[in-house]
């Protein structure tokens, strides 16, 4: 226990002495007699010139005495604001060295009659000037002299930090050595050349205030230590902004873009535009700083973005955008370290993006993501826990690691180290009793601990003794005084209550603006809030910011932005004054909504509407417009639940007579509400909004169309296909597009419509298609959408007639009314239908080419991947050389991924690798890419694609001798004994690949049995697919080989039938089957051999074709 040194109660007088060795008048040669200085009675100590022998005394009764008979005081008025030098008196005294102080003596008469003489006899010496003002200045002089004396004594102390300030800067990262080393080791492992991994996710968990963020921030200096071109950035999620999508990731990216110099900015901007195309415009909505880096901004601005289809695949599109951006940044900065704080408040899209980035097998560059979260707020049912579990299940298979770091409270020894640092004490035992109290009160929480010690100093429960130059306290007094201290928010609130009123008011404003705030926004609030008595004193804001920084409440983030030091500080500020009341927050929202416009309003739109929602206000159509604007922005960011909530709030703002007074706004809100509730999976709310429009007799069909389409789409996605078919047919009938008067007429109507569409389509010239108008009529656009939905439902329900009818009708309406986003897909789909029904590959190719042309005119990337998938894989592969299709398949993959249409994007990727195999590309290369492709498909949830790719990949492994069996698909990628293909298409594909293996390894008897079992099932399931050509050749080859070995005519007849089919295809212009025909015509001596050469590097059939040709 440290006790305060007792005062000397026996002294009759209090004497003030200069520090030893200080000469009061060295420059004048005045002898420094006694160093005690006494003030004369009535003399203002701040304004009098002191003689060297003057001693200031004060008796117990408060009377002053002057021991010098020749002393004299000179009274003189003085301006209180500033001295002649432009500064307040003694403003710089504390910075003076001992030799700079001079105390001068003034000549004075023997009598006291001239006390009010002018100051002509006063001798001024800088920096101490004697002026007489009033009696209160004596205490100021005594204080300043005492301060000077203390400073001199502290300078002489062997401890340079021995002063009355708490040394926050000396508090290192105490008690976290183990966690710090673990974190640093993970960073260094990523940069090691021998490291088998390139990506790692570190999860730092612990209670609020334990130092999770500070631990993560230790990586900032280490990044440059392990690499010269590494980069570190951090983002933080906010409890009050959980509806803002990807806010933490956006903050981190914003820091990166601000740190990039101009030369690198040009290169990186070009790379981003090259990868993302027009979709980069979406990214600039949440990372505005990126826009300045983009080249050819006008060209990018002119490209179309698929806003209308965004709600269907919006989140997949955002995942791809962030993934591609991360890959570009990782290629320029190595390592890239992202710290995302307070993940317990992150949105679902952010968690998905983190998962998508970590599972990116296409990014080989070092990437470290550090996620911090409060362990006590994340249980097993929390979305973050589910995502972490999913990542852990994938980590080994996809080649990344997850490291968990649990940060707990400090132990007593670490608490003592913190206190020793704050008090600049070197002796551990000296502070141990204080540390024990602090540990009990704070449980060792570091942030709480620092606030607690700060409170002790503020309340003078610990104090610095100038005589002993040490901190002193009474443990018993501290125990009693702090027994009611519950939490750090209480401590922060007490400290905030002692701030000036203007500082408290600024904290209240800032607490309403989230984890950070902009000074320009604060200025608007400051000047216009009715409860601000300092509204006109805008000039004081910089000083307030500086003061709050010194108090460790906020920190300057640059670019006119400030952020809270800790979220607990924001929480305390929200409890300060009126900040916690909804009415106060609503007033802030009103100010911002009234005085922000354009991009300024859009940048903080979510904050504005969230503040407006605090008010108990209705019938404000201007606010309803703001909620509609916010809902549309949230939709573009794929925050569908947020958008739906804003729509509901906007509807509440409408008056009771909304349908009469604000019909257009009402209809728009309901239409968007139905769409967003559908996207968010809130089907009951979707139906409720739908009924408000569909149930009104005064609503026109045009107003009902978007809701009808949403209802049809919901039935196709969520209900039985037949129900979707029935609803869509009825909806088309209500709109005026009746397809089937009765079901008995379906065959006849389909045949007539099919032939009519083919005839009209072929008669139209290329110039006609180039000049077809772009469809703008909402009714016709809805009909095209319904016909597409009907076609999907008919396809999956295996209703071939209805599929052909819906496709033919869509082509006819395009020819009649113009081009929509679905027109290209309709023409390409009709090409498949022609191929399946008539086998006319030339006509099918014509419609496929036309569909691709119309798709480019419509400008939709979403449907581009669909058109490429259908047109090139099923129609154009019969009329164009296979090698010419490869660039188109890659284009389809890129368009689909950029627009969020991952299903068709991955189909294009599958066809690309299959084409490469048929063209004779090296099998090891195909194997390597296929493994990555399979991982991507499984990440995207496309199990159908992944299974077909596994069948294909396992066949390649068998060919290369990397499987235990030759003709049985059993190995690393697929095991037929454990997994049976579930669908008809997959079963047929399984038989096709086994047929190839039987042929390749010379088992023609087994191949023949498979050929008979397979029949035309694969061809019927994939009409026009280029794999059909090789599959037909393999079956024909098996029959001919068995015919030679057994001399049975049935095998020869089977071979001739297939030969005829391939020959007809060749005569019709298919350039990809000529070598197959020549082989089957027995034009090569290999037909007389019994075993195919054992080639394990390319497709063996390619070797044959080269020999034949």
Coordinates of N, CA, C and O in Angstrom, one line a residue, residues 933-1033:
X933 N -11.6 -28.2 -62.3 CA -12.9 -28.0 -62.8 C -13.9 -28.6 -61.9 O -15.0 -28.1 -61.5
X934 N -13.7 -29.9 -61.5 CA -14.6 -30.6 -60.6 C -14.7 -29.9 -59.2 O -15.8 -29.8 -58.7
X935 N -13.6 -29.5 -58.7 CA -13.6 -28.7 -57.4 C -14.5 -27.5 -57.5 O -15.3 -27.2 -56.6
X936 N -14.4 -26.8 -58.6 CA -15.2 -25.6 -58.8 C -16.6 -25.9 -58.9 O -17.5 -25.2 -58.4
X937 N -17.0 -26.9 -59.7 CA -18.4 -27.3 -59.8 C -19.0 -27.7 -58.5 O -20.2 -27.4 -58.2
X938 N -18.2 -28.4 -57.7 CA -18.8 -28.8 -56.4 C -18.9 -27.6 -55.5 O -19.9 -27.5 -54.7
X939 N -18.0 -26.7 -55.6 CA -18.1 -25.4 -54.8 C -19.4 -24.7 -55.2 O -20.0 -24.1 -54.3
X940 N -19.7 -24.7 -56.4 CA -20.9 -23.9 -56.9 C -22.2 -24.7 -56.7 O -23.2 -24.2 -57.0
X941 N -22.1 -25.9 -56.2 CA -23.3 -26.7 -56.0 C -23.8 -27.3 -57.2 O -25.0 -27.8 -57.2
X942 N -23.1 -27.4 -58.3 CA -23.5 -28.0 -59.5 C -23.1 -29.5 -59.6 O -22.1 -29.9 -60.2
X943 N -23.8 -30.3 -58.8 CA -23.5 -31.7 -58.7 C -23.6 -32.5 -60.0 O -22.9 -33.5 -60.2
X944 N -24.6 -32.2 -60.8 CA -24.8 -32.9 -62.1 C -23.5 -32.7 -63.0 O -23.0 -33.7 -63.5
X945 N -23.1 -31.4 -63.0 CA -21.8 -31.2 -63.8 C -20.7 -31.9 -63.2 O -19.9 -32.5 -64.0
X946 N -20.6 -31.9 -61.9 CA -19.4 -32.5 -61.3 C -19.4 -34.0 -61.5 O -18.3 -34.6 -61.7
X947 N -20.5 -34.7 -61.4 CA -20.6 -36.1 -61.6 C -20.2 -36.5 -63.0 O -19.4 -37.5 -63.2
X948 N -20.7 -35.8 -64.0 CA -20.3 -36.1 -65.4 C -18.8 -35.8 -65.6 O -18.1 -36.6 -66.3
X949 N -18.3 -34.8 -65.0 CA -16.8 -34.5 -65.1 C -16.0 -35.6 -64.4 O -14.9 -35.9 -64.8
X950 N -16.5 -36.1 -63.3 CA -15.8 -37.2 -62.6 C -15.8 -38.5 -63.5 O -14.8 -39.2 -63.5
X951 N -16.9 -38.8 -64.1 CA -16.9 -39.9 -65.1 C -15.8 -39.7 -66.2 O -15.1 -40.7 -66.5
X952 N -15.8 -38.6 -66.7 CA -14.9 -38.2 -67.8 C -13.4 -38.3 -67.2 O -12.5 -38.9 -67.8
X953 N -13.2 -37.7 -66.1 CA -11.9 -37.7 -65.5 C -11.3 -39.1 -65.1 O -10.2 -39.4 -65.3
X954 N -12.2 -39.9 -64.6 CA -11.8 -41.3 -64.2 C -11.5 -42.1 -65.4 O -10.5 -42.9 -65.4
X955 N -12.2 -41.8 -66.5 CA -11.8 -42.5 -67.8 C -10.4 -42.1 -68.2 O -9.6 -43.0 -68.7
X956 N -10.0 -40.9 -68.1 CA -8.7 -40.4 -68.4 C -7.7 -41.1 -67.5 O -6.6 -41.5 -68.0
X957 N -8.0 -41.2 -66.2 CA -7.0 -41.8 -65.3 C -6.8 -43.3 -65.7 O -5.7 -43.9 -65.6
X958 N -7.9 -44.0 -66.1 CA -7.8 -45.4 -66.6 C -6.9 -45.5 -67.8 O -6.1 -46.4 -67.9
X959 N -7.1 -44.5 -68.7 CA -6.3 -44.6 -70.0 C -4.8 -44.3 -69.6 O -3.9 -44.9 -70.3
X960 N -4.5 -43.5 -68.6 CA -3.1 -43.2 -68.3 C -2.5 -44.3 -67.3 O -1.4 -44.1 -66.9
X961 N -3.3 -45.3 -67.0 CA -2.8 -46.3 -66.1 C -2.7 -45.9 -64.7 O -2.0 -46.5 -63.9
X962 N -3.5 -44.9 -64.3 CA -3.5 -44.4 -62.9 C -4.6 -45.0 -62.1 O -4.9 -44.6 -61.0
X963 N -5.3 -46.0 -62.6 CA -6.4 -46.7 -61.9 C -6.1 -48.2 -61.7 O -5.3 -48.7 -62.6
X964 N -6.6 -48.8 -60.7 CA -6.4 -50.2 -60.5 C -7.0 -51.1 -61.6 O -6.5 -52.2 -61.8
X965 N -8.0 -50.6 -62.2 CA -8.7 -51.4 -63.3 C -8.6 -50.7 -64.6 O -8.4 -49.5 -64.7
X966 N -8.8 -51.5 -65.7 CA -8.7 -50.9 -67.0 C -10.1 -50.5 -67.5 O -10.2 -49.4 -68.0
X967 N -11.1 -51.3 -67.4 CA -12.4 -51.1 -68.0 C -13.4 -50.8 -66.9 O -14.6 -50.6 -67.3
X968 N -13.1 -50.8 -65.7 CA -14.0 -50.4 -64.6 C -13.7 -49.0 -64.1 O -12.5 -48.8 -63.7
X969 N -14.7 -48.2 -64.0 CA -14.4 -46.8 -63.5 C -14.4 -46.9 -62.0 O -15.4 -46.7 -61.3
X970 N -13.2 -47.1 -61.5 CA -13.0 -47.1 -60.1 C -11.6 -46.5 -59.8 O -10.6 -47.1 -60.2
X971 N -11.6 -45.4 -59.1 CA -10.4 -44.7 -58.8 C -10.6 -43.5 -57.9 O -11.5 -43.4 -57.2
X972 N -9.7 -42.5 -58.1 CA -9.7 -41.3 -57.2 C -10.9 -40.4 -57.5 O -11.4 -39.8 -56.6
X973 N -11.3 -40.4 -58.7 CA -12.4 -39.4 -59.1 C -13.8 -40.0 -59.1 O -14.8 -39.3 -58.9
X974 N -13.8 -41.3 -59.4 CA -15.2 -42.0 -59.4 C -15.0 -43.4 -59.1 O -14.1 -44.1 -59.5
X975 N -16.0 -43.9 -58.3 CA -16.0 -45.4 -57.9 C -17.4 -45.9 -58.2 O -18.3 -45.6 -57.4
X976 N -17.5 -46.7 -59.2 CA -18.8 -47.2 -59.6 C -19.4 -48.2 -58.6 O -20.6 -48.4 -58.5
X977 N -18.5 -48.7 -57.7 CA -19.0 -49.6 -56.7 C -19.7 -48.9 -55.5 O -20.5 -49.4 -54.8
X978 N -19.3 -47.6 -55.4 CA -19.9 -46.8 -54.3 C -20.9 -45.8 -54.7 O -21.8 -45.4 -53.9
X979 N -20.9 -45.4 -56.0 CA -21.8 -44.4 -56.4 C -22.4 -44.7 -57.8 O -21.6 -44.9 -58.8
X980 N -23.7 -44.9 -57.8 CA -24.3 -45.2 -59.1 C -24.9 -44.0 -59.6 O -25.6 -43.2 -58.9
X981 N -24.7 -43.7 -60.9 CA -25.3 -42.4 -61.5 C -26.8 -42.4 -61.4 O -27.5 -43.4 -61.7
X982 N -27.4 -41.3 -60.9 CA -28.8 -41.3 -60.5 C -29.7 -41.0 -61.7 O -30.8 -41.5 -61.8
X983 N -29.3 -40.1 -62.7 CA -30.2 -39.7 -63.7 C -30.0 -40.5 -65.0 O -28.9 -41.2 -65.2
X984 N -30.9 -40.5 -65.9 CA -30.8 -41.2 -67.2 C -29.6 -40.7 -68.0 O -28.9 -41.6 -68.6
X985 N -29.4 -39.4 -68.0 CA -28.3 -38.9 -68.8 C -27.0 -39.4 -68.2 O -26.0 -39.8 -68.9
X986 N -26.8 -39.4 -66.8 CA -25.6 -39.8 -66.2 C -25.4 -41.3 -66.4 O -24.2 -41.8 -66.5
X987 N -26.5 -42.1 -66.4 CA -26.3 -43.5 -66.6 C -25.8 -43.8 -68.0 O -25.0 -44.7 -68.2
X988 N -26.4 -43.1 -69.0 CA -26.0 -43.2 -70.4 C -24.5 -42.8 -70.5 O -23.7 -43.5 -71.2
X989 N -24.1 -41.7 -69.9 CA -22.7 -41.3 -70.0 C -21.8 -42.3 -69.4 O -20.7 -42.5 -69.9
X990 N -22.2 -42.9 -68.3 CA -21.4 -43.9 -67.6 C -21.1 -45.1 -68.6 O -20.0 -45.6 -68.7
X991 N -22.2 -45.5 -69.3 CA -22.0 -46.6 -70.3 C -21.1 -46.2 -71.4 O -20.3 -47.0 -71.9
X992 N -21.2 -44.9 -71.9 CA -20.4 -44.5 -73.0 C -18.9 -44.5 -72.6 O -18.1 -45.0 -73.4
X993 N -18.6 -44.0 -71.5 CA -17.1 -44.0 -71.1 C -16.6 -45.4 -70.9 O -15.5 -45.7 -71.3
X994 N -17.4 -46.3 -70.4 CA -17.0 -47.7 -70.2 C -16.8 -48.3 -71.6 O -15.9 -49.1 -71.9
X995 N -17.7 -48.0 -72.6 CA -17.6 -48.5 -73.9 C -16.3 -48.1 -74.5 O -15.6 -48.9 -75.2
X996 N -15.9 -46.8 -74.3 CA -14.6 -46.3 -74.8 C -13.4 -47.1 -74.3 O -12.5 -47.5 -75.0
X997 N -13.5 -47.4 -72.9 CA -12.4 -48.2 -72.3 C -12.4 -49.6 -72.9 O -11.3 -50.1 -73.1
X998 N -13.5 -50.2 -73.1 CA -13.5 -51.6 -73.7 C -12.8 -51.5 -75.0 O -12.0 -52.4 -75.4
X999 N -13.2 -50.5 -75.8 CA -12.6 -50.4 -77.2 C -11.1 -50.2 -77.1 O -10.2 -50.8 -77.7
X1000 N -10.7 -49.2 -76.2 CA -9.3 -48.8 -76.1 C -8.4 -50.0 -75.6 O -7.3 -50.2 -76.1
X1001 N -8.9 -50.9 -74.8 CA -8.1 -52.0 -74.2 C -8.4 -53.3 -74.9 O -8.0 -54.4 -74.5
X1002 N -9.2 -53.3 -76.1 CA -9.3 -54.4 -76.9 C -10.3 -55.5 -76.5 O -10.3 -56.6 -77.0
X1003 N -11.2 -55.1 -75.5 CA -12.2 -56.1 -75.1 C -13.5 -55.8 -75.9 O -14.4 -55.2 -75.5
X1004 N -13.5 -56.4 -77.2 CA -14.6 -56.0 -78.1 C -15.9 -56.8 -77.8 O -17.0 -56.3 -78.1
X1005 N -15.7 -57.9 -77.1 CA -16.9 -58.6 -76.7 C -17.7 -57.8 -75.6 O -18.9 -57.7 -75.7
X1006 N -16.9 -57.4 -74.7 CA -17.6 -56.5 -73.6 C -18.1 -55.2 -74.2 O -19.2 -54.7 -73.9
X1007 N -17.4 -54.7 -75.2 CA -17.8 -53.4 -75.9 C -19.1 -53.7 -76.6 O -20.0 -52.8 -76.6
X1008 N -19.2 -54.8 -77.3 CA -20.4 -55.1 -78.0 C -21.7 -55.2 -77.1 O -22.7 -54.7 -77.4
X1009 N -21.5 -55.9 -76.0 CA -22.6 -56.0 -75.0 C -23.0 -54.6 -74.5 O -24.2 -54.3 -74.4
X1010 N -22.1 -53.8 -74.3 CA -22.4 -52.4 -73.8 C -23.1 -51.6 -75.0 O -24.0 -50.8 -74.7
X1011 N -22.6 -51.8 -76.2 CA -23.2 -51.1 -77.3 C -24.6 -51.5 -77.5 O -25.5 -50.6 -77.8
X1012 N -25.0 -52.8 -77.3 CA -26.4 -53.2 -77.4 C -27.2 -52.6 -76.3 O -28.3 -52.2 -76.5
X1013 N -26.6 -52.6 -75.1 CA -27.3 -52.0 -73.9 C -27.5 -50.5 -74.1 O -28.6 -50.0 -73.7
X1014 N -26.6 -49.9 -74.6 CA -26.6 -48.4 -74.8 C -27.6 -48.0 -75.8 O -28.4 -47.1 -75.6
X1015 N -27.6 -48.6 -77.0 CA -28.5 -48.3 -78.1 C -28.3 -46.8 -78.4 O -27.2 -46.3 -78.5
X1016 N -29.5 -46.2 -78.7 CA -29.5 -44.7 -79.0 C -29.9 -43.9 -77.9 O -30.2 -42.7 -78.0
X1017 N -29.8 -44.4 -76.6 CA -30.2 -43.7 -75.5 C -29.4 -42.4 -75.3 O -30.0 -41.3 -74.9
X1018 N -28.1 -42.5 -75.5 CA -27.3 -41.3 -75.2 C -27.6 -40.3 -76.3 O -27.6 -39.0 -76.0
X1019 N -27.7 -40.7 -77.5 CA -28.0 -39.7 -78.6 C -29.3 -39.0 -78.4 O -29.4 -37.8 -78.7
X1020 N -30.3 -39.8 -78.0 CA -31.6 -39.2 -77.8 C -31.6 -38.2 -76.6 O -32.3 -37.2 -76.6
X1021 N -30.8 -38.5 -75.6 CA -30.7 -37.6 -74.4 C -30.0 -36.4 -74.8 O -30.2 -35.3 -74.1
X1022 N -29.1 -36.4 -75.8 CA -28.3 -35.2 -76.1 C -28.3 -35.1 -77.6 O -27.3 -35.3 -78.3
X1023 N -29.4 -34.7 -78.2 CA -29.5 -34.6 -79.7 C -28.5 -33.5 -80.2 O -28.5 -32.4 -79.7
X1024 N -27.7 -33.9 -81.1 CA -26.8 -32.9 -81.7 C -25.5 -32.7 -81.0 O -24.6 -32.1 -81.5
X1025 N -25.3 -33.3 -79.8 CA -24.1 -33.2 -79.0 C -22.9 -33.8 -79.8 O -23.0 -34.9 -80.3
X1026 N -21.7 -33.1 -79.8 CA -20.6 -33.6 -80.6 C -20.0 -34.9 -80.0 O -19.3 -35.6 -80.7
X1027 N -20.3 -35.2 -78.7 CA -19.8 -36.5 -78.2 C -20.6 -37.6 -78.8 O -20.1 -38.8 -78.8
X1028 N -21.7 -37.4 -79.4 CA -22.5 -38.4 -80.0 C -21.7 -39.1 -81.2 O -21.9 -40.3 -81.5
X1029 N -20.9 -38.3 -81.8 CA -20.1 -38.8 -83.0 C -19.1 -39.8 -82.6 O -19.0 -40.9 -83.2
X1030 N -18.4 -39.6 -81.5 CA -17.4 -40.6 -81.0 C -18.1 -41.8 -80.4 O -17.7 -42.9 -80.6
X1031 N -19.3 -41.5 -79.7 CA -20.0 -42.6 -79.1 C -20.5 -43.5 -80.2 O -20.5 -44.8 -80.1
X1032 N -21.0 -43.0 -81.4 CA -21.6 -43.8 -82.5 C -20.4 -44.6 -83.1 O -20.6 -45.8 -83.4
X1033 N -19.3 -43.9 -83.3 CA -18.2 -44.6 -83.9 C -17.7 -45.8 -83.0 O -17.4 -46.9 -83.5

